[in-house]
Coordinates of C-alpha atoms in Angstrom, one line a residue:
M1 CA 30.8 -13.2 3.3
D2 CA 32.2 -11.4 7.3
S3 CA 29.4 -8.0 6.5
C4 CA 32.0 -8.4 3.1
K5 CA 33.6 -5.5 5.3
I6 CA 30.7 -3.7 4.2
H7 CA 32.2 -0.5 6.1
E8 CA 35.9 -0.4 4.1
N9 CA 33.7 -1.4 0.8
A10 CA 31.1 0.9 0.6
S11 CA 33.1 3.9 0.2
K12 CA 34.4 2.6 -3.2
C13 CA 31.0 2.9 -4.4
S14 CA 31.7 0.2 -6.8
V15 CA 29.3 -2.6 -8.7
N16 CA 31.5 -5.0 -7.5
T17 CA 30.3 -3.6 -3.8
M18 CA 26.9 -4.3 -4.6
E19 CA 27.6 -7.9 -4.4
C20 CA 28.0 -7.8 -0.7
F21 CA 24.6 -6.4 -0.1
M22 CA 23.4 -10.1 -1.4
V23 CA 23.1 -12.0 1.0
L24 CA 21.0 -14.6 0.5
S25 CA 23.5 -17.7 0.6
T26 CA 21.1 -21.0 -0.1
Q27 CA 19.6 -22.1 -2.8
A28 CA 16.7 -22.4 -0.6
Q29 CA 16.8 -18.7 0.7
K30 CA 16.6 -17.6 -2.6
I31 CA 13.6 -19.7 -3.7
S32 CA 11.8 -18.6 -0.3
I33 CA 12.0 -15.0 -1.3
A34 CA 11.2 -15.3 -5.0
T35 CA 7.9 -17.5 -3.7
L36 CA 7.0 -14.6 -1.5
C37 CA 7.3 -12.1 -3.4
G38 CA 5.7 -14.2 -7.0
L39 CA 2.4 -14.9 -4.2
F40 CA 2.0 -12.0 -2.7
G41 CA 3.1 -9.3 -5.3
T42 CA 0.3 -11.1 -8.1
L43 CA -2.0 -10.8 -5.6
C44 CA -1.4 -7.8 -4.7
I45 CA -1.6 -6.9 -8.5
F46 CA -4.7 -8.7 -8.9
E47 CA -6.9 -7.4 -5.6
N48 CA -6.0 -3.4 -5.7
S49 CA -6.6 -3.7 -10.1
L50 CA -9.9 -5.1 -8.9
V51 CA -10.8 -2.4 -6.0
L52 CA -9.8 0.3 -8.9
Y53 CA -12.4 -1.1 -11.6
L54 CA -15.1 -1.5 -8.1
I55 CA -14.4 2.0 -7.8
F56 CA -14.5 4.1 -10.6
S57 CA -17.2 1.4 -12.6
S58 CA -19.5 3.2 -10.0
P59 CA -20.3 6.7 -10.8
R60 CA -21.2 6.6 -6.8
T61 CA -18.0 6.0 -5.5
R62 CA -15.8 7.0 -7.9
R63 CA -17.2 10.7 -6.6
K64 CA -16.6 10.9 -3.1
P65 CA -13.3 12.1 -2.3
S66 CA -13.1 9.1 0.4
Y67 CA -12.7 6.6 -2.7
L68 CA -10.6 8.8 -4.4
F69 CA -7.8 8.7 -1.7
I70 CA -8.3 4.7 -1.5
S71 CA -7.9 4.2 -5.7
S72 CA -4.4 6.7 -4.8
L73 CA -3.4 4.2 -2.2
A74 CA -4.5 0.8 -4.4
L75 CA -2.8 2.7 -7.6
A76 CA 0.3 3.0 -4.6
D77 CA 0.4 -0.8 -4.3
I78 CA 0.1 -1.7 -7.6
L79 CA 3.4 -0.1 -8.6
A80 CA 5.3 -0.9 -5.2
S81 CA 4.4 -4.7 -5.7
I82 CA 5.8 -4.1 -9.5
I83 CA 8.8 -1.9 -9.3
F84 CA 9.4 -3.6 -5.8
V85 CA 9.2 -7.6 -6.9
C86 CA 11.2 -7.2 -10.2
S87 CA 13.9 -5.2 -8.5
F88 CA 14.4 -7.3 -5.2
V89 CA 13.8 -10.7 -6.7
N90 CA 16.7 -9.6 -9.9
F91 CA 19.2 -8.3 -7.1
H92 CA 18.4 -11.4 -4.1
V93 CA 17.4 -13.7 -6.2
F94 CA 19.4 -13.3 -9.7
N95 CA 22.1 -11.4 -8.1
E96 CA 22.3 -8.9 -11.0
T97 CA 24.5 -6.4 -11.1
N98 CA 24.8 -5.4 -14.6
F99 CA 23.6 -2.0 -13.8
S100 CA 24.8 1.3 -13.4
K101 CA 24.7 3.5 -10.0
E102 CA 21.8 5.8 -11.6
M103 CA 20.1 2.6 -12.5
F104 CA 19.7 1.1 -9.5
L105 CA 18.8 4.3 -7.3
L106 CA 16.2 4.4 -10.1
Q107 CA 14.9 1.7 -8.9
L108 CA 15.2 2.5 -5.6
G109 CA 13.5 6.3 -6.2
G110 CA 10.9 4.0 -8.0
V111 CA 10.3 1.3 -4.8
N112 CA 10.7 4.3 -2.4
T113 CA 7.5 6.8 -3.8
S114 CA 5.1 4.1 -4.1
F115 CA 5.5 3.0 -0.6
S116 CA 5.6 6.8 0.5
A117 CA 2.8 7.4 -1.6
S118 CA 1.2 4.3 -0.4
L119 CA 1.3 5.7 3.5
S120 CA 0.9 9.3 3.0
S121 CA -2.8 7.7 0.8
L122 CA -4.1 6.8 4.1
L123 CA -3.2 10.0 5.8
L124 CA -5.0 11.4 3.4
T125 CA -7.7 8.8 4.3
A126 CA -7.4 9.6 7.9
L127 CA -7.7 13.5 7.5
D128 CA -11.6 12.9 5.6
R129 CA -12.1 10.2 8.0
Y130 CA -11.1 12.7 10.8
I131 CA -13.6 15.9 8.6
S132 CA -16.3 13.3 8.0
I133 CA -16.6 12.8 12.0
S134 CA -15.7 15.4 13.7
R135 CA -17.2 18.4 11.2
P136 CA -20.3 16.6 9.5
S137 CA -22.3 19.0 8.8
K138 CA -19.5 21.1 6.8
Y139 CA -17.7 17.8 5.5
K140 CA -19.2 18.2 1.6
L141 CA -18.1 22.1 1.7
L142 CA -14.8 21.7 3.2
M143 CA -13.9 17.8 1.4
T144 CA -14.8 18.4 -2.6
R145 CA -13.6 16.3 -5.9
K146 CA -11.4 19.2 -6.2
R147 CA -9.8 19.8 -3.0
A148 CA -9.0 15.8 -3.0
W149 CA -7.7 15.7 -6.9
I150 CA -4.7 18.4 -5.1
A151 CA -4.2 16.9 -1.9
L152 CA -3.8 13.8 -4.5
G153 CA -1.7 15.7 -6.7
V154 CA 1.1 17.3 -4.0
L155 CA 1.5 13.9 -2.3
W156 CA 2.3 12.3 -5.3
V157 CA 5.0 15.1 -6.3
T158 CA 5.8 15.5 -3.2
C159 CA 7.0 11.6 -2.5
A160 CA 8.4 11.5 -5.9
T161 CA 10.8 14.5 -5.1
I162 CA 12.2 12.9 -2.0
A163 CA 12.4 9.6 -3.3
S164 CA 14.6 10.8 -5.9
L165 CA 17.0 12.7 -3.6
P166 CA 19.7 10.2 -3.9
L167 CA 19.7 10.1 -8.0
L168 CA 19.8 14.0 -7.7
G169 CA 23.0 13.4 -5.8
W170 CA 22.5 12.9 -2.1
N171 CA 24.0 9.8 -2.5
C172 CA 27.3 8.3 -0.4
C173 CA 29.2 8.4 -3.4
T174 CA 29.0 12.0 -4.7
L175 CA 29.0 13.1 -1.1
D176 CA 31.9 11.1 0.1
S177 CA 29.8 9.9 2.9
T178 CA 28.9 6.9 4.9
C179 CA 27.0 3.9 3.3
S180 CA 24.0 2.7 4.6
E181 CA 24.5 -0.9 5.2
L182 CA 21.4 -2.1 4.1
F183 CA 21.5 -0.1 0.6
P184 CA 23.8 0.6 -1.9
F185 CA 25.0 4.1 -3.1
V186 CA 22.4 5.2 0.3
D187 CA 23.9 7.9 2.4
D188 CA 23.4 7.2 5.8
N189 CA 22.0 10.8 6.5
Y190 CA 19.4 10.4 4.1
L191 CA 18.2 7.0 5.0
S192 CA 17.4 8.9 8.9
S193 CA 15.8 11.5 7.5
W194 CA 13.4 9.3 5.1
I195 CA 12.9 7.3 8.5
C196 CA 11.8 10.7 9.7
F197 CA 9.5 11.4 6.7
I198 CA 7.9 8.1 7.3
M199 CA 7.9 8.3 11.3
V200 CA 6.4 11.8 10.7
L201 CA 3.2 10.3 8.5
L202 CA 2.4 7.7 11.4
G203 CA 2.8 9.9 14.1
C204 CA -0.1 11.9 11.9
I205 CA -2.1 8.6 11.2
I206 CA -1.9 7.8 14.5
Y207 CA -3.1 11.1 15.8
A208 CA -6.0 11.6 13.3
Y209 CA -7.6 8.2 14.2
A210 CA -7.2 8.2 18.1
H211 CA -9.8 11.6 17.4
V212 CA -12.0 9.3 14.9
L213 CA -12.1 6.0 17.1
W214 CA -12.8 8.3 20.1
R215 CA -15.6 9.9 18.5
A216 CA -16.6 6.4 16.6
H217 CA -17.2 5.4 20.2
Q218 CA -19.1 8.5 20.7
H219 CA -21.3 8.3 18.2
V220 CA -21.9 4.1 18.4
A221 CA -22.9 4.8 22.7
Y222 CA -25.4 7.9 21.4
M223 CA -27.2 5.3 18.5
E224 CA -27.7 3.0 21.7
K225 CA -29.2 5.5 23.3
H226 CA -31.6 6.4 20.3
Q227 CA -32.6 3.3 18.6
A228 CA -36.0 4.4 17.9
Q229 CA -34.5 7.2 16.5
A230 CA -34.0 5.7 12.8
G231 CA -33.2 8.3 10.1
K232 CA -30.5 10.0 7.9
Q233 CA -28.4 11.2 10.7
N234 CA -27.6 7.7 12.3
T235 CA -27.4 5.9 9.1
R236 CA -24.4 7.9 8.0
M237 CA -23.3 7.6 11.4
R238 CA -23.0 4.1 10.9
M239 CA -21.1 4.6 7.9
D240 CA -18.6 6.4 9.4
V241 CA -18.5 4.9 12.4
M242 CA -18.1 1.4 9.9
L243 CA -15.4 3.4 7.3
A244 CA -13.1 4.2 10.7
K245 CA -12.9 0.8 12.0
T246 CA -12.2 -0.6 8.4
L247 CA -9.6 1.9 8.6
F248 CA -8.3 1.5 11.6
M249 CA -8.0 -2.3 10.5
V250 CA -5.6 -1.3 7.5
L251 CA -4.2 1.3 9.9
T252 CA -3.2 -2.4 12.5
V253 CA -1.7 -4.2 10.0
L254 CA 0.5 -1.2 8.0
V255 CA 2.4 -0.9 11.3
L256 CA 2.8 -4.6 12.2
C257 CA 4.3 -5.1 8.4
W258 CA 6.3 -1.8 8.9
S259 CA 7.4 -2.5 12.5
P260 CA 10.1 -4.8 12.2
V261 CA 11.5 -3.3 8.5
L262 CA 11.9 0.3 10.4
V263 CA 13.5 -1.0 13.7
L264 CA 16.0 -2.7 11.6
M265 CA 16.7 0.4 9.6
I266 CA 17.0 2.6 12.7
Y267 CA 19.2 -0.1 14.2
S268 CA 21.6 -0.2 11.1
I269 CA 21.7 3.5 11.6
F270 CA 23.2 3.7 14.7
A271 CA 25.4 0.0 15.0
M272 CA 26.8 -2.3 12.5
L273 CA 24.5 -5.1 11.7
N274 CA 26.0 -8.4 10.5
N275 CA 24.8 -11.1 7.9
H276 CA 22.2 -12.8 9.8
L277 CA 20.4 -9.5 10.4
R278 CA 20.8 -8.2 6.8
K279 CA 19.2 -11.8 5.6
V280 CA 16.3 -11.1 8.7
F281 CA 15.5 -7.6 6.9
A282 CA 15.4 -8.9 3.1
F283 CA 12.9 -11.0 4.7
C284 CA 11.2 -8.8 6.8
S285 CA 11.1 -6.3 3.5
T286 CA 8.2 -8.8 1.8
L287 CA 5.8 -8.0 4.8
C288 CA 5.4 -4.6 2.9
L289 CA 4.0 -6.3 0.2
L290 CA 1.8 -8.9 2.6
N291 CA 0.5 -5.2 3.8
S292 CA 0.2 -4.3 0.1
M293 CA -1.9 -7.7 -0.8
V294 CA -4.5 -7.6 2.6
N295 CA -5.6 -3.9 2.5
P296 CA -8.5 -4.5 -0.6
I297 CA -9.5 -7.9 1.6
I298 CA -10.1 -5.5 4.1
Y299 CA -12.1 -2.9 1.7
A300 CA -14.1 -5.8 0.5
L301 CA -15.1 -7.4 4.0
R302 CA -15.7 -3.9 5.6
S303 CA -17.1 -1.5 2.8
K304 CA -20.5 -2.2 2.0
E305 CA -20.3 0.3 -1.3
L306 CA -16.9 -1.6 -3.1
Y307 CA -18.8 -5.4 -2.1
S308 CA -22.1 -4.6 -3.7
S309 CA -20.1 -3.7 -6.8
L310 CA -18.2 -6.9 -6.5
R311 CA -21.4 -8.8 -6.4
M312 CA -23.1 -7.1 -9.5
V313 CA -19.9 -7.5 -11.3
L314 CA -19.9 -11.3 -10.5
A315 CA -23.0 -11.4 -11.1
R316 CA -22.9 -9.6 -14.5
F317 CA -20.0 -12.1 -15.4
R318 CA -22.3 -15.3 -14.6
R319 CA -24.9 -14.4 -17.1
Q320 CA -22.2 -13.3 -19.6
L321 CA -21.3 -17.0 -19.4
K322 CA -24.9 -18.3 -19.5
A323 CA -25.7 -16.3 -22.7
P324 CA -23.9 -18.4 -25.0
E325 CA -26.1 -21.8 -23.5
E326 CA -29.1 -19.6 -24.1
S327 CA -28.5 -18.1 -27.7
P328 CA -30.3 -19.3 -30.3
E329 CA -28.2 -21.2 -32.2
A330 CA -27.6 -23.2 -28.8
E331 CA -31.8 -23.3 -28.7
S332 CA -31.9 -24.7 -32.0
T333 CA -28.9 -27.5 -31.5
R334 CA -30.5 -28.6 -28.4
K335 CA -33.9 -29.0 -30.6
S336 CA -32.5 -31.1 -33.1
S337 CA -30.7 -33.3 -31.1
V338 CA -33.5 -33.8 -28.8
M339 CA -35.7 -34.6 -32.2
E340 CA -33.0 -36.9 -33.4
T341 CA -33.4 -38.8 -30.1

């Protein structure tokens, strides 16, 4: 396939045009994509579900706005994994085209909503840390649970609205405009706008974390200078510094996983992509799943509260496994067997 003459066919907006976007030509490539999606998707759903359970099973964590934002991030990653894996594998591995343009744009909207909400949740978490570490005395007044829930509501509605625009009419078929080389039916101008939206989110996150890390560095220096003054203030500072470092690790993983996809999206707007680059884009897309899979691991390793909740859950599970062995029936059976011998 020589790019399937993408510019000529894209303007026709037919279902057959979608075959031009099915760039995996060998069975090995399809098996690789299916394996990566299955592995990353399964682990992502399990890990993020565990994070949600740990947060909401503990009265202490579910009351904190910080963990509400992390819950939103985990929920977005779960939805992204389910929708992305199902639609991506169905399209690229099984080459399914028995659905309408509206159904494809609905699936794409679901993926965009989930990934945008994931990134936006990370932005709210960054702003939460920004307020916590820059204005610690007024943090509880500024960041209440009610404001946190309102911010999350605005976040999800905004992401869903932006992701639904192609389905509502901003697509190259309705507008008879230039179609994207990476996504069927998607208008190039919409793709440019979505990339700008993502870049603005990343820029805000980076700015917030630059300030957070600068203040965290100051707090570390303060603690080293006043080690003898151990107290509530120092404990609070240590928690802020720890969480700031944790979320910086999340941000680093996010940038590394999303950079290849964003670079290829931007390149596709200004130049024609050959089949090799579009195959690279298909494989790089699975890095977004990897990002969603790694985030909960970082939480478990870096958050003392979540790690403590995880240990309690594991201990309770072990006690439940031991309970049948220590039941009266088991004890009676054991005694009778001893008497018989």
